[in-house]
Amino acid sequence: MRQVHRAGEKLFVDFSGTRPHLVDPKTGEAIAVELFVGVLGASGLIYAEATRSQDLPSWVGAHVRMLDYFQGSTAIWVPDNLKSGVTMASRYEPEINRTYAELARHYDAVVIPARVATPTDKPKAEVSVQIAQRWVLAALRHRTFFTLADLNAAIGERIDAINERPMQITGISRRALFEQIDRPALRPMPRTRYELAEWKPCRVNIDYHVDVDHNFYSVPYQLVHVRVEARFTASTVEVFVNGRRLASHTRLTGRGRFSTQLAHMPRAHRAHAEWTPSRLIAWAEQTGPATGRLVAGILEHRPHPEQGYRACLGLMRLGRVYGADRLEAACHRAERLRSYRFRTVEQILLNHQDRLPLDDAAPTRPPLTHENLRGAGYYADQEAYADAPHDREAPHPAPDGDGRGV
């Protein structure tokens, strides 16, 4: 059946079976790449470029650059049934890849893939692929390319020559035909360029985070163990449940990093996460200056400030039990004792020592007396004896009968 293509209606896209290749400059190894081809139904204007593979980023990126080349989009896109475009092929109700469908909506188009193993559904694409193979790949077969950019520059020159050359039947070039019938009918380009967004089904972990590309992003804790969908671009990560967005994060780089929002945490986790040394000291100073100094001392006397968090939280509990005035007095007494510990303050409050005068905080004990203690006088006498002059000519003791000294 001969197909009649209306202006601005259909855009056919496909990958070529014959592939170009690059050369590794270090090893000289030939690296095969893919040839993407797109053609407008009415005018037959062709676009082609080389991509690294047929994966989703390459597929979407080629579409974006193709539409920039056409400066508009048609109402219908007709691809083949490759996985990057069609998740589940079906003769009657094919399932379009979610990212690809989102791309089409961004350009105000719909995707209607060709039937499986039915190239006659996209004859324009088949013919354009043949043209690209004969007039682009064959013409460049003796040239060596080391980068994809150099290869695409050469492909672009060949495609421009094909589009400018008059066709045999009509006697008019594809470019002139495009300017006459397709360009006025194309849908205008959106204000913003499409940013590649991928979708991934996830299950919320017990720590209310989802794993996206080896990094972890929080969701409301009520969704633990719930299946959600993550939509991620180069800059953002969004989490959806039943089509409703519940979380949005800036995308992290690297691996094993966490992005956690306080609003997603349970109350207990949120309270713990909000504690910092400066906040604990600020809270303590609201009770009184002595309490502030004691909390600062608790944090300072630990190898790591977080080791003192529990002690500071314990002081908060004591303040609720005994009141701010008694806590301030107890902290003042503990500070005089140079004991920066929660247990010291607790014992002071339990024994009501905070009610005693501060002079009793460190009572002086009477000196101990014992017959075995020499006392300060003994050391004074020894020092006086050492300083007194002595006779250096004193006679030696007389020898006894055997000649030895007594």
mmCIF file of C-alpha atoms in Angstrom:
data_model
loop_
_atom_site.group_PDB
_atom_site.id
_atom_site.type_symbol
_atom_site.label_atom_id
_atom_site.label_comp_id
_atom_site.label_asym_id
_atom_site.label_seq_id
_atom_site.Cartn_x
_atom_site.Cartn_y
_atom_site.Cartn_z
ATOM 1 C CA MET A 1 0.000 0.000 0.000
ATOM 2 C CA ARG A 2 1.388 3.369 -0.964
ATOM 3 C CA GLN A 3 1.589 5.638 2.057
ATOM 4 C CA VAL A 4 0.697 9.293 1.814
ATOM 5 C CA HIS A 5 2.609 11.451 4.288
ATOM 6 C CA ARG A 6 1.118 14.737 5.351
ATOM 7 C CA ALA A 7 3.340 17.665 6.174
ATOM 8 C CA GLY A 8 4.587 17.684 9.782
ATOM 9 C CA GLU A 9 2.824 14.417 10.621
ATOM 10 C CA LYS A 10 5.425 11.628 10.948
ATOM 11 C CA LEU A 11 9.083 11.243 11.803
ATOM 12 C CA PHE A 12 10.733 7.851 11.200
ATOM 13 C CA VAL A 13 13.811 6.783 13.184
ATOM 14 C CA ASP A 14 16.021 3.701 13.122
ATOM 15 C CA PHE A 15 19.544 2.377 13.609
ATOM 16 C CA SER A 16 21.592 1.141 10.682
ATOM 17 C CA GLY A 17 22.570 -2.498 10.524
ATOM 18 C CA THR A 18 25.901 -1.537 8.961
ATOM 19 C CA ARG A 19 27.969 0.313 11.525
ATOM 20 C CA PRO A 20 30.858 2.776 11.308
ATOM 21 C CA HIS A 21 33.872 2.418 13.573
ATOM 22 C CA LEU A 22 36.474 4.432 15.433
ATOM 23 C CA VAL A 23 40.136 3.604 15.991
ATOM 24 C CA ASP A 24 41.681 3.569 19.450
ATOM 25 C CA PRO A 25 44.710 5.915 19.160
ATOM 26 C CA LYS A 26 46.674 3.910 21.757
ATOM 27 C CA THR A 27 46.074 0.336 20.615
ATOM 28 C CA GLY A 28 44.911 0.787 17.020
ATOM 29 C CA GLU A 29 41.866 -1.345 17.778
ATOM 30 C CA ALA A 30 38.715 -0.764 15.711
ATOM 31 C CA ILE A 31 35.719 0.166 17.904
ATOM 32 C CA ALA A 32 32.310 -0.294 16.311
ATOM 33 C CA VAL A 33 29.722 2.414 16.935
ATOM 34 C CA GLU A 34 26.083 2.845 15.884
ATOM 35 C CA LEU A 35 24.575 4.950 13.094
ATOM 36 C CA PHE A 36 21.295 6.660 14.025
ATOM 37 C CA VAL A 37 19.087 7.813 11.129
ATOM 38 C CA GLY A 38 15.938 9.962 11.179
ATOM 39 C CA VAL A 39 13.800 11.168 8.271
ATOM 40 C CA LEU A 40 10.734 13.382 7.902
ATOM 41 C CA GLY A 41 7.826 11.664 6.172
ATOM 42 C CA ALA A 42 6.654 14.428 3.837
ATOM 43 C CA SER A 43 9.885 16.045 2.624
ATOM 44 C CA GLY A 44 12.293 13.139 3.222
ATOM 45 C CA LEU A 45 14.871 15.402 4.941
ATOM 46 C CA ILE A 46 17.482 13.092 6.493
ATOM 47 C CA TYR A 47 19.436 13.357 9.708
ATOM 48 C CA ALA A 48 22.188 10.948 10.787
ATOM 49 C CA GLU A 49 24.803 10.730 13.537
ATOM 50 C CA ALA A 50 27.033 8.141 15.174
ATOM 51 C CA THR A 51 26.400 7.098 18.773
ATOM 52 C CA ARG A 52 28.375 4.944 21.181
ATOM 53 C CA SER A 53 25.610 2.366 21.517
ATOM 54 C CA GLN A 54 21.864 1.835 21.278
ATOM 55 C CA ASP A 55 21.307 2.388 25.012
ATOM 56 C CA LEU A 56 18.726 4.817 26.357
ATOM 57 C CA PRO A 57 21.020 7.869 26.833
ATOM 58 C CA SER A 58 22.352 7.495 23.275
ATOM 59 C CA TRP A 59 18.844 6.982 21.871
ATOM 60 C CA VAL A 60 17.397 10.018 23.657
ATOM 61 C CA GLY A 61 20.427 12.228 22.952
ATOM 62 C CA ALA A 62 20.248 11.449 19.235
ATOM 63 C CA HIS A 63 16.558 12.431 19.179
ATOM 64 C CA VAL A 64 17.257 15.750 20.904
ATOM 65 C CA ARG A 65 20.031 16.665 18.453
ATOM 66 C CA MET A 66 17.903 15.529 15.500
ATOM 67 C CA LEU A 67 15.010 17.798 16.535
ATOM 68 C CA ASP A 68 17.463 20.680 16.947
ATOM 69 C CA TYR A 69 18.581 20.002 13.358
ATOM 70 C CA PHE A 70 14.964 20.001 12.100
ATOM 71 C CA GLN A 71 14.086 22.979 14.345
ATOM 72 C CA GLY A 72 10.754 21.388 15.199
ATOM 73 C CA SER A 73 8.929 18.129 15.803
ATOM 74 C CA THR A 74 6.251 16.136 14.041
ATOM 75 C CA ALA A 75 3.059 14.903 15.685
ATOM 76 C CA ILE A 76 4.022 11.195 15.478
ATOM 77 C CA TRP A 77 7.322 9.379 15.930
ATOM 78 C CA VAL A 78 7.680 5.940 14.354
ATOM 79 C CA PRO A 79 10.610 3.921 15.789
ATOM 80 C CA ASP A 80 11.523 0.278 15.558
ATOM 81 C CA ASN A 81 10.955 -2.019 18.555
ATOM 82 C CA LEU A 82 14.379 -1.674 20.192
ATOM 83 C CA LYS A 83 14.449 -1.843 24.005
ATOM 84 C CA SER A 84 15.430 1.798 24.400
ATOM 85 C CA GLY A 85 12.176 2.835 22.724
ATOM 86 C CA VAL A 86 9.697 0.023 23.411
ATOM 87 C CA THR A 87 9.687 -1.818 26.738
ATOM 88 C CA MET A 88 7.271 -4.514 25.600
ATOM 89 C CA ALA A 89 6.594 -5.066 21.908
ATOM 90 C CA SER A 90 3.016 -5.872 20.957
ATOM 91 C CA ARG A 91 1.120 -5.828 17.705
ATOM 92 C CA TYR A 92 -1.927 -4.205 19.319
ATOM 93 C CA GLU A 93 -0.792 -2.407 22.492
ATOM 94 C CA PRO A 94 2.975 -1.877 22.729
ATOM 95 C CA GLU A 95 4.420 -0.510 25.973
ATOM 96 C CA ILE A 96 6.615 2.533 25.337
ATOM 97 C CA ASN A 97 9.724 3.085 27.419
ATOM 98 C CA ARG A 98 8.779 5.614 30.092
ATOM 99 C CA THR A 99 11.717 7.927 29.417
ATOM 100 C CA TYR A 100 11.084 7.820 25.672
ATOM 101 C CA ALA A 101 7.387 8.598 26.178
ATOM 102 C CA GLU A 102 8.356 11.512 28.441
ATOM 103 C CA LEU A 103 10.713 12.789 25.740
ATOM 104 C CA ALA A 104 7.891 12.682 23.186
ATOM 105 C CA ARG A 105 5.530 14.573 25.515
ATOM 106 C CA HIS A 106 8.197 17.219 26.037
ATOM 107 C CA TYR A 107 8.161 17.863 22.265
ATOM 108 C CA ASP A 108 4.360 17.539 21.995
ATOM 109 C CA ALA A 109 4.507 14.256 20.075
ATOM 110 C CA VAL A 110 3.338 10.658 20.476
ATOM 111 C CA VAL A 111 5.160 7.398 19.784
ATOM 112 C CA ILE A 112 3.591 4.769 17.509
ATOM 113 C CA PRO A 113 6.190 2.036 16.893
ATOM 114 C CA ALA A 114 6.161 -0.113 13.787
ATOM 115 C CA ARG A 115 4.830 -3.647 14.081
ATOM 116 C CA VAL A 116 7.352 -6.302 14.990
ATOM 117 C CA ALA A 117 9.284 -7.596 11.956
ATOM 118 C CA THR A 118 7.287 -5.318 9.638
ATOM 119 C CA PRO A 119 9.692 -2.901 7.916
ATOM 120 C CA THR A 120 6.935 -1.834 5.517
ATOM 121 C CA ASP A 121 5.456 0.206 8.393
ATOM 122 C CA LYS A 122 8.446 2.552 8.111
ATOM 123 C CA PRO A 123 9.592 2.517 4.469
ATOM 124 C CA LYS A 124 10.969 6.047 4.699
ATOM 125 C CA ALA A 125 13.351 4.939 7.451
ATOM 126 C CA GLU A 126 14.448 1.838 5.532
ATOM 127 C CA VAL A 127 15.213 3.842 2.395
ATOM 128 C CA SER A 128 17.014 6.558 4.365
ATOM 129 C CA VAL A 129 19.155 3.958 6.123
ATOM 130 C CA GLN A 130 20.150 2.576 2.716
ATOM 131 C CA ILE A 131 21.032 6.073 1.517
ATOM 132 C CA ALA A 132 23.139 6.686 4.620
ATOM 133 C CA GLN A 133 24.960 3.385 4.167
ATOM 134 C CA ARG A 134 25.725 4.022 0.479
ATOM 135 C CA TRP A 135 26.422 7.739 0.462
ATOM 136 C CA VAL A 136 27.835 8.263 3.959
ATOM 137 C CA LEU A 137 29.453 5.105 5.298
ATOM 138 C CA ALA A 138 30.769 3.980 1.920
ATOM 139 C CA ALA A 139 32.180 7.434 1.206
ATOM 140 C CA LEU A 140 33.975 7.528 4.570
ATOM 141 C CA ARG A 141 35.212 3.936 4.607
ATOM 142 C CA HIS A 142 38.822 4.860 3.793
ATOM 143 C CA ARG A 143 39.061 7.598 6.403
ATOM 144 C CA THR A 144 40.243 6.997 9.978
ATOM 145 C CA PHE A 145 38.468 8.623 12.910
ATOM 146 C CA PHE A 146 39.734 8.616 16.479
ATOM 147 C CA THR A 147 36.856 10.481 18.173
ATOM 148 C CA LEU A 148 33.099 10.450 17.865
ATOM 149 C CA ALA A 149 33.041 14.212 17.326
ATOM 150 C CA ASP A 150 35.299 13.967 14.266
ATOM 151 C CA LEU A 151 33.206 11.138 12.834
ATOM 152 C CA ASN A 152 29.944 13.058 13.330
ATOM 153 C CA ALA A 153 31.425 16.164 11.719
ATOM 154 C CA ALA A 154 32.218 14.135 8.595
ATOM 155 C CA ILE A 155 28.762 12.473 8.682
ATOM 156 C CA GLY A 156 27.133 15.904 8.943
ATOM 157 C CA GLU A 157 28.944 17.133 5.844
ATOM 158 C CA ARG A 158 27.790 14.116 3.844
ATOM 159 C CA ILE A 159 24.176 14.425 5.078
ATOM 160 C CA ASP A 160 24.062 18.119 4.155
ATOM 161 C CA ALA A 161 25.261 17.215 0.643
ATOM 162 C CA ILE A 162 22.532 14.547 0.335
ATOM 163 C CA ASN A 163 19.818 16.951 1.484
ATOM 164 C CA GLU A 164 20.980 19.654 -0.941
ATOM 165 C CA ARG A 165 21.165 17.314 -3.961
ATOM 166 C CA PRO A 166 18.058 17.290 -6.250
ATOM 167 C CA MET A 167 16.103 14.030 -6.175
ATOM 168 C CA GLN A 168 15.709 12.129 -9.458
ATOM 169 C CA ILE A 169 11.904 11.880 -9.466
ATOM 170 C CA THR A 170 10.876 15.322 -8.221
ATOM 171 C CA GLY A 171 13.895 17.281 -9.449
ATOM 172 C CA ILE A 172 13.934 19.230 -6.189
ATOM 173 C CA SER A 173 16.183 18.783 -3.205
ATOM 174 C CA ARG A 174 15.065 17.449 0.159
ATOM 175 C CA ARG A 175 16.091 20.719 1.761
ATOM 176 C CA ALA A 176 13.953 22.813 -0.603
ATOM 177 C CA LEU A 177 11.005 20.454 -0.156
ATOM 178 C CA PHE A 178 11.429 20.687 3.614
ATOM 179 C CA GLU A 179 11.322 24.490 3.509
ATOM 180 C CA GLN A 180 8.148 24.395 1.400
ATOM 181 C CA ILE A 181 5.976 21.814 3.148
ATOM 182 C CA ASP A 182 7.454 20.428 6.391
ATOM 183 C CA ARG A 183 8.939 23.433 8.169
ATOM 184 C CA PRO A 184 5.660 25.444 8.337
ATOM 185 C CA ALA A 185 3.826 22.365 9.709
ATOM 186 C CA LEU A 186 6.351 21.303 12.363
ATOM 187 C CA ARG A 187 5.462 21.823 15.995
ATOM 188 C CA PRO A 188 7.572 24.545 17.637
ATOM 189 C CA MET A 189 10.448 23.632 19.913
ATOM 190 C CA PRO A 190 9.822 23.899 23.674
ATOM 191 C CA ARG A 191 11.455 26.691 25.632
ATOM 192 C CA THR A 192 13.805 24.335 27.470
ATOM 193 C CA ARG A 193 15.844 21.518 26.061
ATOM 194 C CA TYR A 194 14.909 18.076 27.268
ATOM 195 C CA GLU A 195 17.056 16.729 30.101
ATOM 196 C CA LEU A 196 17.501 12.976 30.091
ATOM 197 C CA ALA A 197 15.476 11.409 32.889
ATOM 198 C CA GLU A 198 15.566 7.711 33.696
ATOM 199 C CA TRP A 199 13.027 5.774 35.754
ATOM 200 C CA LYS A 200 13.775 2.986 38.190
ATOM 201 C CA PRO A 201 11.410 0.933 40.396
ATOM 202 C CA CYS A 202 12.646 0.829 44.001
ATOM 203 C CA ARG A 203 11.623 -0.550 47.372
ATOM 204 C CA VAL A 204 12.073 1.762 50.363
ATOM 205 C CA ASN A 205 14.626 0.345 52.780
ATOM 206 C CA ILE A 206 14.117 0.101 56.544
ATOM 207 C CA ASP A 207 16.123 3.329 56.952
ATOM 208 C CA TYR A 208 13.524 5.103 54.692
ATOM 209 C CA HIS A 209 16.033 5.594 51.837
ATOM 210 C CA VAL A 210 16.003 4.361 48.243
ATOM 211 C CA ASP A 211 19.049 3.298 46.235
ATOM 212 C CA VAL A 212 19.617 5.209 42.988
ATOM 213 C CA ASP A 213 22.889 4.595 41.153
ATOM 214 C CA HIS A 214 24.677 3.452 44.366
ATOM 215 C CA ASN A 215 23.660 6.542 46.372
ATOM 216 C CA PHE A 216 20.764 6.802 48.825
ATOM 217 C CA TYR A 217 17.926 9.327 49.042
ATOM 218 C CA SER A 218 15.337 9.707 51.813
ATOM 219 C CA VAL A 219 11.560 9.483 51.516
ATOM 220 C CA PRO A 220 8.896 9.925 54.238
ATOM 221 C CA TYR A 221 9.484 7.203 56.839
ATOM 222 C CA GLN A 222 5.883 6.001 56.550
ATOM 223 C CA LEU A 223 6.831 4.469 53.159
ATOM 224 C CA VAL A 224 9.214 1.846 54.590
ATOM 225 C CA HIS A 225 9.032 -1.362 52.459
ATOM 226 C CA VAL A 226 6.680 0.339 49.937
ATOM 227 C CA ARG A 227 7.438 0.046 46.196
ATOM 228 C CA VAL A 228 8.085 3.450 44.618
ATOM 229 C CA GLU A 229 9.490 4.851 41.365
ATOM 230 C CA ALA A 230 12.602 7.004 41.170
ATOM 231 C CA ARG A 231 13.038 9.505 38.353
ATOM 232 C CA PHE A 232 16.600 10.760 38.079
ATOM 233 C CA THR A 233 18.351 13.212 35.793
ATOM 234 C CA ALA A 234 21.930 14.467 35.783
ATOM 235 C CA SER A 235 21.027 17.015 38.486
ATOM 236 C CA THR A 236 17.961 15.780 40.421
ATOM 237 C CA VAL A 237 16.375 12.662 41.900
ATOM 238 C CA GLU A 238 12.589 12.507 42.414
ATOM 239 C CA VAL A 239 10.569 9.752 44.072
ATOM 240 C CA PHE A 240 6.972 9.008 43.027
ATOM 241 C CA VAL A 241 4.221 6.845 44.501
ATOM 242 C CA ASN A 242 1.214 6.185 42.262
ATOM 243 C CA GLY A 243 2.199 9.115 40.058
ATOM 244 C CA ARG A 244 2.496 11.559 42.987
ATOM 245 C CA ARG A 245 5.879 13.088 43.766
ATOM 246 C CA LEU A 246 6.825 12.717 47.426
ATOM 247 C CA ALA A 247 10.504 13.630 47.506
ATOM 248 C CA SER A 248 13.050 15.590 45.499
ATOM 249 C CA HIS A 249 16.839 15.669 46.022
ATOM 250 C CA THR A 250 19.902 17.085 44.341
ATOM 251 C CA ARG A 251 21.665 14.145 42.728
ATOM 252 C CA LEU A 252 24.833 13.012 44.485
ATOM 253 C CA THR A 253 28.105 12.098 42.822
ATOM 254 C CA GLY A 254 30.328 9.188 43.743
ATOM 255 C CA ARG A 255 29.079 6.095 45.557
ATOM 256 C CA GLY A 256 27.700 5.284 48.993
ATOM 257 C CA ARG A 257 26.569 8.817 49.869
ATOM 258 C CA PHE A 258 23.305 9.779 51.603
ATOM 259 C CA SER A 259 20.877 12.652 51.089
ATOM 260 C CA THR A 260 18.481 12.860 54.052
ATOM 261 C CA GLN A 261 15.816 15.492 54.650
ATOM 262 C CA LEU A 262 14.748 16.144 58.257
ATOM 263 C CA ALA A 263 11.070 16.223 57.251
ATOM 264 C CA HIS A 264 11.306 12.568 56.190
ATOM 265 C CA MET A 265 12.612 11.353 59.565
ATOM 266 C CA PRO A 266 10.588 10.040 62.529
ATOM 267 C CA ARG A 267 10.342 12.439 65.455
ATOM 268 C CA ALA A 268 12.957 10.594 67.521
ATOM 269 C CA HIS A 269 15.434 10.449 64.642
ATOM 270 C CA ARG A 270 14.814 14.097 63.814
ATOM 271 C CA ALA A 271 15.455 15.160 67.415
ATOM 272 C CA HIS A 272 18.717 13.209 67.496
ATOM 273 C CA ALA A 273 19.886 14.570 64.152
ATOM 274 C CA GLU A 274 19.239 18.150 65.207
ATOM 275 C CA TRP A 275 21.619 18.007 68.189
ATOM 276 C CA THR A 276 24.974 19.702 67.651
ATOM 277 C CA PRO A 277 27.510 20.946 70.231
ATOM 278 C CA SER A 278 26.579 24.577 69.627
ATOM 279 C CA ARG A 279 22.873 23.822 69.979
ATOM 280 C CA LEU A 280 23.383 21.884 73.214
ATOM 281 C CA ILE A 281 25.419 24.722 74.701
ATOM 282 C CA ALA A 282 22.815 27.271 73.589
ATOM 283 C CA TRP A 283 20.060 25.235 75.263
ATOM 284 C CA ALA A 284 22.094 24.921 78.467
ATOM 285 C CA GLU A 285 22.710 28.669 78.601
ATOM 286 C CA GLN A 286 18.947 29.195 78.630
ATOM 287 C CA THR A 287 18.877 27.385 81.979
ATOM 288 C CA GLY A 288 21.792 29.362 83.356
ATOM 289 C CA PRO A 289 25.441 30.282 82.805
ATOM 290 C CA ALA A 290 26.725 27.517 85.069
ATOM 291 C CA THR A 291 24.728 24.922 83.159
ATOM 292 C CA GLY A 292 26.116 26.276 79.887
ATOM 293 C CA ARG A 293 29.683 26.087 81.167
ATOM 294 C CA LEU A 294 29.165 22.552 82.477
ATOM 295 C CA VAL A 295 27.751 21.330 79.147
ATOM 296 C CA ALA A 296 30.649 22.950 77.303
ATOM 297 C CA GLY A 297 33.022 21.211 79.707
ATOM 298 C CA ILE A 298 31.319 17.831 79.153
ATOM 299 C CA LEU A 299 31.744 18.165 75.377
ATOM 300 C CA GLU A 300 35.292 19.466 75.685
ATOM 301 C CA HIS A 301 36.506 16.700 77.979
ATOM 302 C CA ARG A 302 35.469 13.921 75.575
ATOM 303 C CA PRO A 303 37.728 12.680 72.722
ATOM 304 C CA HIS A 304 34.808 13.372 70.381
ATOM 305 C CA PRO A 305 31.974 15.837 71.206
ATOM 306 C CA GLU A 306 29.295 13.302 70.251
ATOM 307 C CA GLN A 307 30.405 11.114 73.154
ATOM 308 C CA GLY A 308 28.980 13.775 75.466
ATOM 309 C CA TYR A 309 25.607 14.075 73.744
ATOM 310 C CA ARG A 310 23.891 11.546 76.003
ATOM 311 C CA ALA A 311 25.227 13.189 79.133
ATOM 312 C CA CYS A 312 23.880 16.552 77.928
ATOM 313 C CA LEU A 313 20.516 15.001 77.109
ATOM 314 C CA GLY A 314 20.555 13.511 80.618
ATOM 315 C CA LEU A 315 20.990 17.003 82.052
ATOM 316 C CA MET A 316 17.935 18.086 80.058
ATOM 317 C CA ARG A 317 15.958 15.305 81.716
ATOM 318 C CA LEU A 318 17.184 16.376 85.161
ATOM 319 C CA GLY A 319 16.000 19.894 84.396
ATOM 320 C CA ARG A 320 12.506 18.591 83.648
ATOM 321 C CA VAL A 321 12.459 16.521 86.842
ATOM 322 C CA TYR A 322 14.016 18.940 89.360
ATOM 323 C CA GLY A 323 13.449 22.284 87.683
ATOM 324 C CA ALA A 324 15.777 24.813 86.090
ATOM 325 C CA ASP A 325 16.783 26.545 89.358
ATOM 326 C CA ARG A 326 17.937 23.383 91.080
ATOM 327 C CA LEU A 327 19.737 22.208 87.954
ATOM 328 C CA GLU A 328 21.600 25.512 87.700
ATOM 329 C CA ALA A 329 22.643 25.292 91.354
ATOM 330 C CA ALA A 330 23.770 21.681 90.958
ATOM 331 C CA CYS A 331 25.792 22.537 87.850
ATOM 332 C CA HIS A 332 27.398 25.421 89.705
ATOM 333 C CA ARG A 333 28.418 23.085 92.519
ATOM 334 C CA ALA A 334 29.726 20.441 90.064
ATOM 335 C CA GLU A 335 31.736 23.138 88.322
ATOM 336 C CA ARG A 336 33.323 24.139 91.644
ATOM 337 C CA LEU A 337 34.262 20.482 92.115
ATOM 338 C CA ARG A 338 35.723 20.404 88.566
ATOM 339 C CA SER A 339 33.634 17.336 87.830
ATOM 340 C CA TYR A 340 32.136 17.626 84.336
ATOM 341 C CA ARG A 341 29.959 14.525 84.543
ATOM 342 C CA PHE A 342 26.247 13.837 84.428
ATOM 343 C CA ARG A 343 26.493 11.457 87.390
ATOM 344 C CA THR A 344 27.966 14.196 89.604
ATOM 345 C CA VAL A 345 25.057 16.533 88.916
ATOM 346 C CA GLU A 346 22.579 13.701 89.433
ATOM 347 C CA GLN A 347 24.057 12.797 92.846
ATOM 348 C CA ILE A 348 24.064 16.434 93.933
ATOM 349 C CA LEU A 349 20.359 16.684 93.135
ATOM 350 C CA LEU A 350 19.510 13.325 94.707
ATOM 351 C CA ASN A 351 21.272 14.270 97.955
ATOM 352 C CA HIS A 352 19.910 17.826 97.936
ATOM 353 C CA GLN A 353 23.451 19.210 98.011
ATOM 354 C CA ASP A 354 22.382 21.916 95.593
ATOM 355 C CA ARG A 355 20.534 23.500 98.575
ATOM 356 C CA LEU A 356 23.725 23.798 100.655
ATOM 357 C CA PRO A 357 25.859 26.943 100.692
ATOM 358 C CA LEU A 358 28.557 26.963 98.075
ATOM 359 C CA ASP A 359 31.250 27.246 100.786
ATOM 360 C CA ASP A 360 30.461 23.638 101.662
ATOM 361 C CA ALA A 361 31.091 22.505 98.164
ATOM 362 C CA ALA A 362 34.727 21.751 98.947
ATOM 363 C CA PRO A 363 35.093 21.621 102.819
ATOM 364 C CA THR A 364 38.599 21.758 104.275
ATOM 365 C CA ARG A 365 39.505 18.718 106.369
ATOM 366 C CA PRO A 366 41.441 19.030 109.684
ATOM 367 C CA PRO A 367 45.030 17.772 109.558
ATOM 368 C CA LEU A 368 45.505 14.184 110.616
ATOM 369 C CA THR A 369 47.596 13.404 113.740
ATOM 370 C CA HIS A 370 49.351 10.100 114.320
ATOM 371 C CA GLU A 371 52.440 8.942 116.205
ATOM 372 C CA ASN A 372 54.019 7.743 112.970
ATOM 373 C CA LEU A 373 53.522 11.087 111.212
ATOM 374 C CA ARG A 374 56.614 13.262 111.544
ATOM 375 C CA GLY A 375 54.898 16.551 110.770
ATOM 376 C CA ALA A 376 56.262 19.739 109.291
ATOM 377 C CA GLY A 377 58.488 20.451 112.310
ATOM 378 C CA TYR A 378 60.605 17.390 111.680
ATOM 379 C CA TYR A 379 61.506 18.534 108.169
ATOM 380 C CA ALA A 380 62.288 22.048 109.478
ATOM 381 C CA ASP A 381 64.750 20.607 112.047
ATOM 382 C CA GLN A 382 66.434 18.492 109.383
ATOM 383 C CA GLU A 383 66.857 21.499 107.137
ATOM 384 C CA ALA A 384 68.361 23.570 110.034
ATOM 385 C CA TYR A 385 70.821 20.781 110.839
ATOM 386 C CA ALA A 386 71.952 20.562 107.226
ATOM 387 C CA ASP A 387 72.644 24.293 107.133
ATOM 388 C CA ALA A 388 74.619 24.352 110.486
ATOM 389 C CA PRO A 389 78.519 24.408 110.365
ATOM 390 C CA HIS A 390 80.357 21.153 111.308
ATOM 391 C CA ASP A 391 84.027 20.470 112.430
ATOM 392 C CA ARG A 392 85.817 18.972 109.482
ATOM 393 C CA GLU A 393 88.929 17.985 111.683
ATOM 394 C CA ALA A 394 87.098 15.572 113.961
ATOM 395 C CA PRO A 395 89.366 12.565 114.809
ATOM 396 C CA HIS A 396 88.699 9.221 113.323
ATOM 397 C CA PRO A 397 87.563 6.490 115.671
ATOM 398 C CA ALA A 398 90.396 4.535 117.262
ATOM 399 C CA PRO A 399 91.079 1.107 115.901
ATOM 400 C CA ASP A 400 90.228 -1.904 118.012
ATOM 401 C CA GLY A 401 92.500 -4.821 118.668
ATOM 402 C CA ASP A 402 92.311 -6.281 115.193
ATOM 403 C CA GLY A 403 92.944 -2.974 113.490
ATOM 404 C CA ARG A 404 89.385 -2.419 112.328
ATOM 405 C CA GLY A 405 87.351 0.631 113.176
ATOM 406 C CA VAL A 406 84.618 0.352 115.771
#
